[in-house]
């Protein structure tokens, strides 16, 4: 084997190794992507059914339920256009309250309930993640633009 041929084989092996490493990194990155959806997106069927995603919105007053002596909580999450039911088993954050915005990470169950693995509550009443604020603002804008019903 000539020195030139050995260099070409070495360069080829290096390119093959770098290409394999990039392919593995991109595959791992794709599997760990976590998308955000609003309750309207989930209701429209745009959210994945086979993977974990985030959903955010407001918890309406009077929607929170917890069985006595249990850590299982159920509540409604809304963007004022659509609502989804969220089920969560565990200790909720201290800042979790009805009338507050939250972001939950989990997946959809077969019965249409969002089963949360993690619930994040906002840290003060003035802060809201931009994606949550946008998803809450859009339905209100659409409702404001819609003509009022006449009787």
PDB file of C-alpha atoms in Angstrom, residues 5-148:
ATOM      1  CA  UNK A   5      -3.348   5.253  -0.323  1.00  0.00           C
ATOM      2  CA  UNK A   6      -2.802   4.863   3.441  1.00  0.00           C
ATOM      3  CA  UNK A   7      -3.588   8.562   3.957  1.00  0.00           C
ATOM      4  CA  UNK A   8      -6.747   8.236   1.895  1.00  0.00           C
ATOM      5  CA  UNK A   9      -7.857   5.212   3.943  1.00  0.00           C
ATOM      6  CA  UNK A  10      -7.097   7.113   7.166  1.00  0.00           C
ATOM      7  CA  UNK A  11      -9.045  10.173   5.962  1.00  0.00           C
ATOM      8  CA  UNK A  12     -11.919   7.912   4.931  1.00  0.00           C
ATOM      9  CA  UNK A  13     -11.989   6.245   8.353  1.00  0.00           C
ATOM     10  CA  UNK A  14     -11.902   9.611  10.093  1.00  0.00           C
ATOM     11  CA  UNK A  15     -14.789  10.892   7.956  1.00  0.00           C
ATOM     12  CA  UNK A  16     -16.713   7.695   8.616  1.00  0.00           C
ATOM     13  CA  UNK A  17     -16.161   8.053  12.385  1.00  0.00           C
ATOM     14  CA  UNK A  18     -17.157  11.737  12.431  1.00  0.00           C
ATOM     15  CA  UNK A  19     -20.227  10.985  10.305  1.00  0.00           C
ATOM     16  CA  UNK A  20     -21.261   8.197  12.680  1.00  0.00           C
ATOM     17  CA  UNK A  21     -20.806  10.433  15.708  1.00  0.00           C
ATOM     18  CA  UNK A  22     -22.875  13.205  14.119  1.00  0.00           C
ATOM     19  CA  UNK A  23     -25.610  10.717  13.197  1.00  0.00           C
ATOM     20  CA  UNK A  24     -25.740   9.408  16.773  1.00  0.00           C
ATOM     21  CA  UNK A  25     -25.807  12.945  18.197  1.00  0.00           C
ATOM     22  CA  UNK A  26     -28.625  14.013  15.877  1.00  0.00           C
ATOM     23  CA  UNK A  27     -30.623  10.895  16.692  1.00  0.00           C
ATOM     24  CA  UNK A  28     -30.253  11.525  20.424  1.00  0.00           C
ATOM     25  CA  UNK A  29     -31.131  15.193  19.938  1.00  0.00           C
ATOM     26  CA  UNK A  30     -34.274  14.328  17.964  1.00  0.00           C
ATOM     27  CA  UNK A  31     -35.462  11.916  20.649  1.00  0.00           C
ATOM     28  CA  UNK A  32     -34.978  14.533  23.371  1.00  0.00           C
ATOM     29  CA  UNK A  33     -36.791  17.391  21.657  1.00  0.00           C
ATOM     30  CA  UNK A  34     -39.672  18.579  23.784  1.00  0.00           C
ATOM     31  CA  UNK A  35     -42.296  20.599  21.941  1.00  0.00           C
ATOM     32  CA  UNK A  36     -44.820  22.970  23.445  1.00  0.00           C
ATOM     33  CA  UNK A  37     -48.508  22.861  22.513  1.00  0.00           C
ATOM     34  CA  UNK A  38     -51.511  24.863  23.658  1.00  0.00           C
ATOM     35  CA  UNK A  39     -54.809  23.215  24.660  1.00  0.00           C
ATOM     36  CA  UNK A  40     -56.212  24.329  21.268  1.00  0.00           C
ATOM     37  CA  UNK A  41     -53.377  22.494  19.501  1.00  0.00           C
ATOM     38  CA  UNK A  42     -54.035  19.386  21.578  1.00  0.00           C
ATOM     39  CA  UNK A  43     -57.780  19.575  20.888  1.00  0.00           C
ATOM     40  CA  UNK A  44     -57.072  19.948  17.166  1.00  0.00           C
ATOM     41  CA  UNK A  45     -54.995  16.761  17.236  1.00  0.00           C
ATOM     42  CA  UNK A  46     -51.732  18.510  16.416  1.00  0.00           C
ATOM     43  CA  UNK A  47     -49.964  17.158  19.491  1.00  0.00           C
ATOM     44  CA  UNK A  48     -48.136  13.837  19.232  1.00  0.00           C
ATOM     45  CA  UNK A  49     -49.794  10.814  20.789  1.00  0.00           C
ATOM     46  CA  UNK A  50     -46.703   8.676  21.088  1.00  0.00           C
ATOM     47  CA  UNK A  51     -44.195  10.985  22.728  1.00  0.00           C
ATOM     48  CA  UNK A  52     -43.762  13.421  25.588  1.00  0.00           C
ATOM     49  CA  UNK A  53     -44.560  17.090  25.019  1.00  0.00           C
ATOM     50  CA  UNK A  54     -45.382  20.207  27.002  1.00  0.00           C
ATOM     51  CA  UNK A  55     -48.741  21.861  27.269  1.00  0.00           C
ATOM     52  CA  UNK A  56     -49.400  25.174  28.953  1.00  0.00           C
ATOM     53  CA  UNK A  57     -52.283  27.373  29.895  1.00  0.00           C
ATOM     54  CA  UNK A  58     -54.386  28.552  32.772  1.00  0.00           C
ATOM     55  CA  UNK A  59     -55.993  26.410  35.470  1.00  0.00           C
ATOM     56  CA  UNK A  60     -59.583  27.700  35.749  1.00  0.00           C
ATOM     57  CA  UNK A  61     -61.023  28.275  39.184  1.00  0.00           C
ATOM     58  CA  UNK A  62     -63.049  25.335  40.466  1.00  0.00           C
ATOM     59  CA  UNK A  63     -61.429  22.759  38.174  1.00  0.00           C
ATOM     60  CA  UNK A  64     -58.934  21.257  40.608  1.00  0.00           C
ATOM     61  CA  UNK A  65     -59.850  17.905  42.191  1.00  0.00           C
ATOM     62  CA  UNK A  66     -57.845  15.684  44.496  1.00  0.00           C
ATOM     63  CA  UNK A  67     -59.082  12.543  46.202  1.00  0.00           C
ATOM     64  CA  UNK A  68     -58.674  12.580  49.958  1.00  0.00           C
ATOM     65  CA  UNK A  69     -55.494  10.833  51.047  1.00  0.00           C
ATOM     66  CA  UNK A  70     -54.189  10.563  47.501  1.00  0.00           C
ATOM     67  CA  UNK A  71     -51.528  12.375  45.517  1.00  0.00           C
ATOM     68  CA  UNK A  72     -53.507  12.045  42.291  1.00  0.00           C
ATOM     69  CA  UNK A  73     -54.752  15.422  41.104  1.00  0.00           C
ATOM     70  CA  UNK A  74     -56.991  16.267  38.177  1.00  0.00           C
ATOM     71  CA  UNK A  75     -57.534  19.709  36.797  1.00  0.00           C
ATOM     72  CA  UNK A  76     -58.489  21.481  33.608  1.00  0.00           C
ATOM     73  CA  UNK A  77     -56.011  23.437  31.537  1.00  0.00           C
ATOM     74  CA  UNK A  78     -57.364  26.081  29.185  1.00  0.00           C
ATOM     75  CA  UNK A  79     -56.258  28.712  26.721  1.00  0.00           C
ATOM     76  CA  UNK A  80     -59.784  30.211  26.865  1.00  0.00           C
ATOM     77  CA  UNK A  81     -60.637  28.591  23.538  1.00  0.00           C
ATOM     78  CA  UNK A  82     -60.275  24.897  24.402  1.00  0.00           C
ATOM     79  CA  UNK A  83     -59.789  22.864  27.548  1.00  0.00           C
ATOM     80  CA  UNK A  84     -58.011  19.619  28.286  1.00  0.00           C
ATOM     81  CA  UNK A  85     -58.102  17.520  31.419  1.00  0.00           C
ATOM     82  CA  UNK A  86     -54.760  16.958  33.095  1.00  0.00           C
ATOM     83  CA  UNK A  87     -54.002  14.135  35.495  1.00  0.00           C
ATOM     84  CA  UNK A  88     -50.949  14.312  37.727  1.00  0.00           C
ATOM     85  CA  UNK A  89     -49.763  12.057  40.523  1.00  0.00           C
ATOM     86  CA  UNK A  90     -47.304  13.636  42.878  1.00  0.00           C
ATOM     87  CA  UNK A  91     -46.607  16.728  44.857  1.00  0.00           C
ATOM     88  CA  UNK A  92     -47.622  19.876  43.020  1.00  0.00           C
ATOM     89  CA  UNK A  93     -45.372  22.941  43.161  1.00  0.00           C
ATOM     90  CA  UNK A  94     -46.043  25.368  45.999  1.00  0.00           C
ATOM     91  CA  UNK A  95     -47.041  28.068  43.526  1.00  0.00           C
ATOM     92  CA  UNK A  96     -49.675  25.883  41.840  1.00  0.00           C
ATOM     93  CA  UNK A  97     -53.099  27.471  42.236  1.00  0.00           C
ATOM     94  CA  UNK A  98     -56.315  27.776  40.334  1.00  0.00           C
ATOM     95  CA  UNK A  99     -56.360  30.881  38.184  1.00  0.00           C
ATOM     96  CA  UNK A 100     -52.620  30.611  37.530  1.00  0.00           C
ATOM     97  CA  UNK A 101     -50.676  29.637  34.447  1.00  0.00           C
ATOM     98  CA  UNK A 102     -48.772  26.378  34.403  1.00  0.00           C
ATOM     99  CA  UNK A 103     -46.769  24.265  32.006  1.00  0.00           C
ATOM    100  CA  UNK A 104     -47.078  20.485  32.257  1.00  0.00           C
ATOM    101  CA  UNK A 105     -44.833  17.874  30.662  1.00  0.00           C
ATOM    102  CA  UNK A 106     -46.319  14.494  29.825  1.00  0.00           C
ATOM    103  CA  UNK A 107     -48.233  12.592  27.179  1.00  0.00           C
ATOM    104  CA  UNK A 108     -51.781  11.952  26.061  1.00  0.00           C
ATOM    105  CA  UNK A 109     -53.557   8.840  27.279  1.00  0.00           C
ATOM    106  CA  UNK A 110     -55.991   6.776  25.237  1.00  0.00           C
ATOM    107  CA  UNK A 111     -58.998   8.433  26.920  1.00  0.00           C
ATOM    108  CA  UNK A 112     -57.878  11.946  25.903  1.00  0.00           C
ATOM    109  CA  UNK A 113     -56.516  12.952  29.285  1.00  0.00           C
ATOM    110  CA  UNK A 114     -53.102  14.545  29.435  1.00  0.00           C
ATOM    111  CA  UNK A 115     -51.069  12.551  31.964  1.00  0.00           C
ATOM    112  CA  UNK A 116     -48.468  14.915  33.364  1.00  0.00           C
ATOM    113  CA  UNK A 117     -45.082  13.721  34.557  1.00  0.00           C
ATOM    114  CA  UNK A 118     -44.074  17.180  35.725  1.00  0.00           C
ATOM    115  CA  UNK A 119     -45.997  20.359  36.498  1.00  0.00           C
ATOM    116  CA  UNK A 120     -44.265  23.724  36.456  1.00  0.00           C
ATOM    117  CA  UNK A 121     -45.943  26.740  38.001  1.00  0.00           C
ATOM    118  CA  UNK A 122     -44.907  30.240  37.212  1.00  0.00           C
ATOM    119  CA  UNK A 123     -42.730  31.878  39.815  1.00  0.00           C
ATOM    120  CA  UNK A 124     -44.577  35.163  40.197  1.00  0.00           C
ATOM    121  CA  UNK A 125     -47.808  36.641  39.000  1.00  0.00           C
ATOM    122  CA  UNK A 126     -46.198  38.932  36.417  1.00  0.00           C
ATOM    123  CA  UNK A 127     -44.073  36.347  34.633  1.00  0.00           C
ATOM    124  CA  UNK A 128     -45.448  34.017  31.998  1.00  0.00           C
ATOM    125  CA  UNK A 129     -43.382  32.162  29.403  1.00  0.00           C
ATOM    126  CA  UNK A 130     -43.765  33.919  26.041  1.00  0.00           C
ATOM    127  CA  UNK A 131     -45.142  30.792  24.382  1.00  0.00           C
ATOM    128  CA  UNK A 132     -47.857  30.490  27.045  1.00  0.00           C
ATOM    129  CA  UNK A 133     -48.685  34.199  26.824  1.00  0.00           C
ATOM    130  CA  UNK A 134     -48.954  33.965  23.031  1.00  0.00           C
ATOM    131  CA  UNK A 135     -51.188  30.913  23.165  1.00  0.00           C
ATOM    132  CA  UNK A 136     -53.466  32.640  25.680  1.00  0.00           C
ATOM    133  CA  UNK A 137     -53.521  35.869  23.701  1.00  0.00           C
ATOM    134  CA  UNK A 138     -54.404  34.313  20.310  1.00  0.00           C
ATOM    135  CA  UNK A 139     -57.848  32.931  21.227  1.00  0.00           C
ATOM    136  CA  UNK A 140     -58.794  36.221  22.879  1.00  0.00           C
ATOM    137  CA  UNK A 141     -57.754  38.094  19.745  1.00  0.00           C
ATOM    138  CA  UNK A 142     -59.831  35.716  17.609  1.00  0.00           C
ATOM    139  CA  UNK A 143     -62.807  36.121  19.913  1.00  0.00           C
ATOM    140  CA  UNK A 144     -62.449  39.901  19.820  1.00  0.00           C
ATOM    141  CA  UNK A 145     -62.302  39.865  16.017  1.00  0.00           C
ATOM    142  CA  UNK A 146     -65.340  37.600  15.687  1.00  0.00           C
ATOM    143  CA  UNK A 147     -68.639  39.390  15.088  1.00  0.00           C
ATOM    144  CA  UNK A 148     -70.955  39.535  18.042  1.00  0.00           C
TER     145      UNK A 148
END
